[in-house]
Tab-separated table of C-alpha atoms and ligand atoms in Angstrom:
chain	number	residue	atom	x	y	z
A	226	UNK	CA	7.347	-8.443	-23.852
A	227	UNK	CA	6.709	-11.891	-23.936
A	228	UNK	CA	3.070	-13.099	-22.989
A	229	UNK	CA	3.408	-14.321	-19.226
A	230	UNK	CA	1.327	-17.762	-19.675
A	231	UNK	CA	3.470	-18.543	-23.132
A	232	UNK	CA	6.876	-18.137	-20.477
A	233	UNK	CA	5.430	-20.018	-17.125
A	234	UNK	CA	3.675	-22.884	-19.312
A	235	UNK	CA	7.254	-23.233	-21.238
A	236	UNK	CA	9.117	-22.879	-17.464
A	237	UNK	CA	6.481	-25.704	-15.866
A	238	UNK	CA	5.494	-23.088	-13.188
A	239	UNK	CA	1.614	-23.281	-12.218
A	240	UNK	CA	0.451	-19.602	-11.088
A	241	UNK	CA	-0.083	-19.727	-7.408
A	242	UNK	CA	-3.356	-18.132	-5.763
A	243	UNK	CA	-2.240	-17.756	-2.358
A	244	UNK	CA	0.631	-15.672	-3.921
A	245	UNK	CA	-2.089	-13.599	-6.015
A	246	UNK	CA	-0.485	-14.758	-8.836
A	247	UNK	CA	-2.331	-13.074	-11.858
A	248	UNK	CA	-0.359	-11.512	-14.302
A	249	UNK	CA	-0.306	-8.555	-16.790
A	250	UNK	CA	0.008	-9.903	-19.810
A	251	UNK	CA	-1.545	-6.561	-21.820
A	252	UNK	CA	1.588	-3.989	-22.891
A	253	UNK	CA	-0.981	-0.985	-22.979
A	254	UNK	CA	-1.732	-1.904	-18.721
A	255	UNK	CA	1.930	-1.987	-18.188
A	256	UNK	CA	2.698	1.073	-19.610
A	257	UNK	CA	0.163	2.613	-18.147
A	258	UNK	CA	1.206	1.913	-14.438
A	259	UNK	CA	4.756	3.308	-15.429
A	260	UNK	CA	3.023	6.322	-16.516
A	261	UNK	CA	1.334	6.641	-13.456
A	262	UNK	CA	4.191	6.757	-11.344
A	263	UNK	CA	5.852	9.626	-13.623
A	264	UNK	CA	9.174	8.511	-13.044
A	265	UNK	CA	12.417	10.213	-14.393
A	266	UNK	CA	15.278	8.747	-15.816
A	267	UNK	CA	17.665	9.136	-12.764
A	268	UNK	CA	15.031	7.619	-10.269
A	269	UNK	CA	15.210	4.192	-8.474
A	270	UNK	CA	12.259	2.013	-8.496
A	271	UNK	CA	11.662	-0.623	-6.362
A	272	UNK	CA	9.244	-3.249	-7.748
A	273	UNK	CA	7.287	-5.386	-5.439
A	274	UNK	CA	6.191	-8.593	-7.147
A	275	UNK	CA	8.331	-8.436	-10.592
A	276	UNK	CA	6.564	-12.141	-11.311
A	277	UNK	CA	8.028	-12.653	-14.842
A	278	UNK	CA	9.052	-9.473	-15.359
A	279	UNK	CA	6.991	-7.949	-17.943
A	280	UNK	CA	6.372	-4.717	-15.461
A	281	UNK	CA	10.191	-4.788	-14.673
A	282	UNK	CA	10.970	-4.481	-18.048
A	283	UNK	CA	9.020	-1.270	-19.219
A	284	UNK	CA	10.445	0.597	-15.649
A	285	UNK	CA	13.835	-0.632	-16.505
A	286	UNK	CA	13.787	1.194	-19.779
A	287	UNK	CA	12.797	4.406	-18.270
A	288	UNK	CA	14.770	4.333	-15.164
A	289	UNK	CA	18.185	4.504	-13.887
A	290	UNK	CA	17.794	1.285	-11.651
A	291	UNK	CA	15.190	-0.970	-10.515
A	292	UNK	CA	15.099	-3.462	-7.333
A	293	UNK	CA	12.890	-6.011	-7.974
A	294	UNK	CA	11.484	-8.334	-4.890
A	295	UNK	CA	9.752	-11.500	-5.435
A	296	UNK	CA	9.174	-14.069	-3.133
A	297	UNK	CA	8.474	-17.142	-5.509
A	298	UNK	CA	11.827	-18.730	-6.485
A	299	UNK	CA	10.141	-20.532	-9.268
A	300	UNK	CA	10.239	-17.398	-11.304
A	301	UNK	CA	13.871	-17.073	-10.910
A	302	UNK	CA	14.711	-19.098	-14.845
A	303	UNK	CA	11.873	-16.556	-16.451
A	304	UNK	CA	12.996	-13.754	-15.298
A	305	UNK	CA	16.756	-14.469	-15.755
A	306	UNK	CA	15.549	-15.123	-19.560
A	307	UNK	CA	12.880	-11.798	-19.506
A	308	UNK	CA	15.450	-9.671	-17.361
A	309	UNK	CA	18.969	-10.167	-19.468
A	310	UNK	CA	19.459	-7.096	-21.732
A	311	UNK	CA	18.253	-4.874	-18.302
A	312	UNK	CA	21.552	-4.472	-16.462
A	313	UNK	CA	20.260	-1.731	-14.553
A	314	UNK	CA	17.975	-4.414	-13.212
A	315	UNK	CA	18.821	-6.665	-9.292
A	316	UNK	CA	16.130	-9.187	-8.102
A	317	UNK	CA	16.080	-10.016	-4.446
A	318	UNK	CA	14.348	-13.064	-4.096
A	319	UNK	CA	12.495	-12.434	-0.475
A	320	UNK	CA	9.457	-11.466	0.984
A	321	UNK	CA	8.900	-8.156	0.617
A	322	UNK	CA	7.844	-7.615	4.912
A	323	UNK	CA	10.955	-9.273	6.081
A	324	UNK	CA	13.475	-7.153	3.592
A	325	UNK	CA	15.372	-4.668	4.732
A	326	UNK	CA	14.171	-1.779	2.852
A	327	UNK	CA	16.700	1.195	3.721
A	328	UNK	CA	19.550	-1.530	3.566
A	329	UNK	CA	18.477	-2.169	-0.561
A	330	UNK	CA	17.471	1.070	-1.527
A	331	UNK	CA	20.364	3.597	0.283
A	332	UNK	CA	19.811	7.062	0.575
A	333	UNK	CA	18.457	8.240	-2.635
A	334	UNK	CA	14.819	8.898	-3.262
A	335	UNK	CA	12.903	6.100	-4.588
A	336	UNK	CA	9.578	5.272	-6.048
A	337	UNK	CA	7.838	2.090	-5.694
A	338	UNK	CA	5.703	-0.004	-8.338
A	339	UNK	CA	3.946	-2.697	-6.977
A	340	UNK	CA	1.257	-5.152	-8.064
A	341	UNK	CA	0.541	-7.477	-5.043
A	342	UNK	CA	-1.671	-9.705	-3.702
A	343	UNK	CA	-4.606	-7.660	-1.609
A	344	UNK	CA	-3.651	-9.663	1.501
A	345	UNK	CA	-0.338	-7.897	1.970
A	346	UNK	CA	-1.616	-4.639	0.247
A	347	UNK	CA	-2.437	-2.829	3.987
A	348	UNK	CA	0.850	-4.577	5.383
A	349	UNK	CA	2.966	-3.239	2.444
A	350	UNK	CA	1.779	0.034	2.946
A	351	UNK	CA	2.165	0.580	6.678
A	352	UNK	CA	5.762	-0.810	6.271
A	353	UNK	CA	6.782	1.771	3.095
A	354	UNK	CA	4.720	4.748	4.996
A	355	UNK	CA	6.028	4.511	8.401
A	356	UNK	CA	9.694	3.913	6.857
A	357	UNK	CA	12.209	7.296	8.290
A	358	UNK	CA	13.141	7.393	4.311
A	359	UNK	CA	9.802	7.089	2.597
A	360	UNK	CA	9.116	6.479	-1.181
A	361	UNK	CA	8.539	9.718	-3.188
A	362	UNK	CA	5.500	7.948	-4.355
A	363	UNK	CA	3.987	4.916	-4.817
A	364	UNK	CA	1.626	3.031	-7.603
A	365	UNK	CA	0.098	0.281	-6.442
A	366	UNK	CA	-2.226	-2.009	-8.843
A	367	UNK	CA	-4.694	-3.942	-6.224
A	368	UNK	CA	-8.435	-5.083	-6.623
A	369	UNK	CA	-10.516	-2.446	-7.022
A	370	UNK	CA	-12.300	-2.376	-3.844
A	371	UNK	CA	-9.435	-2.255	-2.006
A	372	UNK	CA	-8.189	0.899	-4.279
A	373	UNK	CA	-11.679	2.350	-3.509
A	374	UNK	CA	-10.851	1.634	0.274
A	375	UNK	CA	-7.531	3.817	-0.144
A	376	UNK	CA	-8.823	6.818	-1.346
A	377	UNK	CA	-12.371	6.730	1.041
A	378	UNK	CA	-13.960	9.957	2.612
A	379	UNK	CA	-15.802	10.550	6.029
A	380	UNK	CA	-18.280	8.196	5.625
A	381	UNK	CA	-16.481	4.791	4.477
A	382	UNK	CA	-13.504	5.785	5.825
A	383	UNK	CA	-10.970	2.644	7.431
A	384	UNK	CA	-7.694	1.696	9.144
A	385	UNK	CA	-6.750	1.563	5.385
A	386	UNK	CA	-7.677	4.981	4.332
A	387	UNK	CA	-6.973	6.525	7.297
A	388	UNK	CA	-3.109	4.952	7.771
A	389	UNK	CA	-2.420	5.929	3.559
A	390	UNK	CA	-4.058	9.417	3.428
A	391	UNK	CA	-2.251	10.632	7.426
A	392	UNK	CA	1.284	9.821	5.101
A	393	UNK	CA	-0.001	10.255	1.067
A	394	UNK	CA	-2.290	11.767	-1.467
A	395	UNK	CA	-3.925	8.896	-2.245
A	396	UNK	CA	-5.825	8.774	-6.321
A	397	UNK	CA	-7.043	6.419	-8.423
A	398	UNK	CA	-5.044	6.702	-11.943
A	399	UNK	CA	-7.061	4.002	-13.552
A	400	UNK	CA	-9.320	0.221	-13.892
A	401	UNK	CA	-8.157	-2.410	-15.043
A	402	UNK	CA	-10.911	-5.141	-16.476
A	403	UNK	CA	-9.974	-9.119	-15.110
A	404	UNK	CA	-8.730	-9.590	-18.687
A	405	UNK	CA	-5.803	-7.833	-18.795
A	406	UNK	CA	-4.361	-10.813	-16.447
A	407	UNK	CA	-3.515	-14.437	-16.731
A	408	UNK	CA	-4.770	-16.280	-14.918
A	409	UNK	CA	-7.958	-13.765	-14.967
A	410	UNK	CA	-8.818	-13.219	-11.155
A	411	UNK	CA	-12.177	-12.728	-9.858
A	412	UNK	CA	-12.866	-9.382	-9.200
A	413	UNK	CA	-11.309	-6.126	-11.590
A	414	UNK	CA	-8.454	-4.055	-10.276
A	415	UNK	CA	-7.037	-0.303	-10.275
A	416	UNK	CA	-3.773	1.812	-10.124
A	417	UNK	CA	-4.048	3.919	-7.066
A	418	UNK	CA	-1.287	6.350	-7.202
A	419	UNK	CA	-0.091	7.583	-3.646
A	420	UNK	CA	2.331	11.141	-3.311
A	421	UNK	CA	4.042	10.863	-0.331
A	422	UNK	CA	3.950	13.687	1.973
A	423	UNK	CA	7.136	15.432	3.567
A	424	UNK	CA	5.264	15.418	6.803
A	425	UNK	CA	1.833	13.942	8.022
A	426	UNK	CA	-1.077	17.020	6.840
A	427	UNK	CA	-2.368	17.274	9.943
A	428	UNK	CA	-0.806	18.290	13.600
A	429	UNK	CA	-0.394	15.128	16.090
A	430	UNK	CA	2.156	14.975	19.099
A	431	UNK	CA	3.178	11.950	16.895
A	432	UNK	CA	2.103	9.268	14.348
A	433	UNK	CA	2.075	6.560	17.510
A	434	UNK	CA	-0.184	8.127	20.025
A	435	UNK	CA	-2.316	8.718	16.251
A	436	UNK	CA	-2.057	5.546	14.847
A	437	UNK	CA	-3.232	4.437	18.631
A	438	UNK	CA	-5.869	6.690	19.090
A	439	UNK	CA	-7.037	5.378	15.021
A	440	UNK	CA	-7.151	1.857	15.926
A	441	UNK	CA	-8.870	2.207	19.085
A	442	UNK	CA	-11.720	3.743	17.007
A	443	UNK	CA	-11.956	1.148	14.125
A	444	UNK	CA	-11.465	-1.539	16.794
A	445	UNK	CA	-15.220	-2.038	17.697
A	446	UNK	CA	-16.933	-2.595	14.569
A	447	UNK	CA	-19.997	-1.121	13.709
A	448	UNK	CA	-19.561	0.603	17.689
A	449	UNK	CA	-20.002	4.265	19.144
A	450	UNK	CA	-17.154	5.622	19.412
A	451	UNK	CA	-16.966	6.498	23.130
A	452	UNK	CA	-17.156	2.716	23.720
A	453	UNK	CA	-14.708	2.231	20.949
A	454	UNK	CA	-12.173	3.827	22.467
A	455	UNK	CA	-13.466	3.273	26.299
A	456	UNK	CA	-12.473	-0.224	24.963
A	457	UNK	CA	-9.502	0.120	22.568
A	458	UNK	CA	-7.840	3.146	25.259
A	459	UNK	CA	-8.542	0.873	28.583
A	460	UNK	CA	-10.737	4.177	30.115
A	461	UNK	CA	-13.896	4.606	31.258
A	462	UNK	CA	-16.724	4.935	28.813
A	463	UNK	CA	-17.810	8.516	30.673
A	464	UNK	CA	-14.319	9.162	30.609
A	465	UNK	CA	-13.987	8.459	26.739
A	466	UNK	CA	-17.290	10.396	26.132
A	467	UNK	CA	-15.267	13.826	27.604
A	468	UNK	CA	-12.587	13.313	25.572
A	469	UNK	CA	-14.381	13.111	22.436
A	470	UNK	CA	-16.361	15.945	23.462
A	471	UNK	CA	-13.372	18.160	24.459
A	472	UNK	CA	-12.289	17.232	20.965
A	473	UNK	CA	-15.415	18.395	19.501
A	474	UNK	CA	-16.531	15.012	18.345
A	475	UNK	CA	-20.348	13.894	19.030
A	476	UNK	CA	-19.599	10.931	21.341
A	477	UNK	CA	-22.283	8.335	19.422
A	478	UNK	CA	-20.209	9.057	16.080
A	479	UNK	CA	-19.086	5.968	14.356
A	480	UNK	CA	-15.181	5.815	13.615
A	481	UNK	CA	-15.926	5.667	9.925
A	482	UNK	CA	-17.589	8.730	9.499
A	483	UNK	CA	-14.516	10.866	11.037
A	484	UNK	CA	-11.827	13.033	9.081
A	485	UNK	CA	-8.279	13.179	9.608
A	486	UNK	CA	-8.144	16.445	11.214
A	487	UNK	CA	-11.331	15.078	13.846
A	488	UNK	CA	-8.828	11.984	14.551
A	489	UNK	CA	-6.258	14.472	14.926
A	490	UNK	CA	-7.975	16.291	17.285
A	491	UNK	CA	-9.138	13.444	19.562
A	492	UNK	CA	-5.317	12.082	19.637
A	493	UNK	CA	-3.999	15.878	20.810
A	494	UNK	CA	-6.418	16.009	23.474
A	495	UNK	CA	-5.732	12.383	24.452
A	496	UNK	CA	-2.513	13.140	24.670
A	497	UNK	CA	-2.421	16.358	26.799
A	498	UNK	CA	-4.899	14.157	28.892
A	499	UNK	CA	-2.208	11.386	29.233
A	500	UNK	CA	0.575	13.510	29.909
A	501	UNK	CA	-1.107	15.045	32.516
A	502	UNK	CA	-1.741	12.521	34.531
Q	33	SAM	N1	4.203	-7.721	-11.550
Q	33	SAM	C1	3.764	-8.942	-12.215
Q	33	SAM	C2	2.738	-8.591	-13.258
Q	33	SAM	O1	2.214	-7.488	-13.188
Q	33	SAM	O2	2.469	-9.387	-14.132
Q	33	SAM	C3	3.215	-9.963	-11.247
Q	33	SAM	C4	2.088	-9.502	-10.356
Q	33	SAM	S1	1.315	-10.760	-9.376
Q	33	SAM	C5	-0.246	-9.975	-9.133
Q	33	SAM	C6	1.986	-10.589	-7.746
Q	33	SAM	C7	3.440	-10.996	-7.605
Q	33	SAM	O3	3.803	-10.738	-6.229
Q	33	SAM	C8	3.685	-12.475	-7.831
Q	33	SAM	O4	4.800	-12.640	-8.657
Q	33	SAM	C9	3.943	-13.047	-6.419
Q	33	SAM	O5	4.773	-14.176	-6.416
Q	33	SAM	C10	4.575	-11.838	-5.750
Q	33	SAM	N2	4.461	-11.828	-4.283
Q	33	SAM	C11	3.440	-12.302	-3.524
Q	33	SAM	N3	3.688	-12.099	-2.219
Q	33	SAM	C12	4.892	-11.478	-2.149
Q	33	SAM	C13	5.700	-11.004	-1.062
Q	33	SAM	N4	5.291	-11.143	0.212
Q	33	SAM	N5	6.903	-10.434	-1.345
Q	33	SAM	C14	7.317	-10.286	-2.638
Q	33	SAM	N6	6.593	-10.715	-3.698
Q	33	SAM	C15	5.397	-11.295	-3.463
């Protein structure tokens, strides 16, 4: 591997912030993401944010093939340097929410490695989760907090952990300390490893009426939840109050101290109430 700031200071290219441009320049870090996503040697990968390709390059030696995204052009000389002995290896320069997933990747099953910028973490995650053909898995290094967001029980739970644990198993594999990156960023990061279910773990009519029901809840911060989702479901706030109570949920709950199975209760019995009217 060749140390990131020795190949963009040599290339010109000034690491962006707004593209959460911190990279891994410590080989034990890398390998230990790769690790984490246990991958075979007949599996794809598709890498979200190659940068200069140091992360490419240790999947590319244990992989079949790897599809590499990256939206900064400027990387395209380092990585056409970093990338050459890897012919197993295609970057698409694009951003990663406009690409056409299914078209890159085919049918096979997939895994996907990404470290990105914690802006586009919950994005990136709706878009791979709610895909018809899902990654087998995915590792994702992102800021700690946000990792710790992922993998939250009743209590702290969010959009976040709600939306990755209805699809995935979400974990934690490891930290990493700011000084495994150059330029160092501000806050330390982990590897949150998510298994992809084959179906949702819990029974809903279907992941729409759910994912409504969800943001309903979390859409009135720091709100009871009957006027959460008097608000976020256009009903009545009496009217909200039976439904949560049909569903066996205390009406002055707040929506970050529910499970999956209590959303998935309230969003059956919303939608029996629905299509009954
Ligand atoms: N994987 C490299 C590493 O570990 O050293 C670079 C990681 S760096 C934290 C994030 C990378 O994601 C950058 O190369 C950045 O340009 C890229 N990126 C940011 N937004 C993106 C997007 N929307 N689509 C694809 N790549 C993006």
């Amino acid at each position: 591997m060749t140390n990131p700031k020795a190949l963009l200071d040599h290339f010109g290219v000034i690491p962006k912030k707004s593209l959460g441009q911190n990279f891994l320049h410590d080989p034990q870090a890398l390998e230990k993401i790769a690790d984490a996503a246990e991958l075979m040697p007949e599996d794809t990968v598709l890498e979200i944010g190659p940068g200069t390709g140091a992360l490419t390059e240790v999947l590319a030696k244990r992989v079949q093939r790897v599809i590499a995204v990256e939206l900064d052009r400027r990387l395209e000389p380092i990585m056409r340097l970093t990338l050459a002995p890897y012919g197993n290896v295609e970057v698409v320069f694009d951003d990663i929410l406009n690409v056409n997933i299914p078209e890159l990747i085919g049918d096979q099953p997939y895994v996907v490695v990404a470290n990105v910028p914690y802006y586009i973490t919950s994005a990136i995650l709706r878009l791979l989760l709610e895909l018809p053909h899902a990654p087998r898995r995915i590792v994702l290094t992102v800021q700690l907090e946000v990792a710790e967001r992922i993998i939250a029980k009743p209590g702290a739970m969010s959009l976040l952990s709600v939306s990755a644990q209805f699809y995935a198993k979400p974990k934690i594999v490891t930290r990493f300390n700011k000084a495994v990156f150059y330029p160092r960023p501000d806050v330390d990061s982990a590897v949150a490893r998510l298994d992809v279910y084959d179906r949702p773990q819990v029974d809903v009519p279907n992941a729409d009426v759910f994912f409504r029901v969800v943001k309903a809840g979390f859409g009135q911060k720091r709100k009871q939840l009957k006027n959460a989702i008097a608000e976020g479901l256009h009903m009545e706030h009496d009217e909200a109050a039976i439904l949560l109570e049909a569903a066996g949920i205390d009406p002055k709950r707040r929506a970050e101290t529910l499970s999956l199975p209590e959303w998935a209760a309230i969003t059956r019995h919303y939608h029996a109430s629905v299509q009954s009217t």
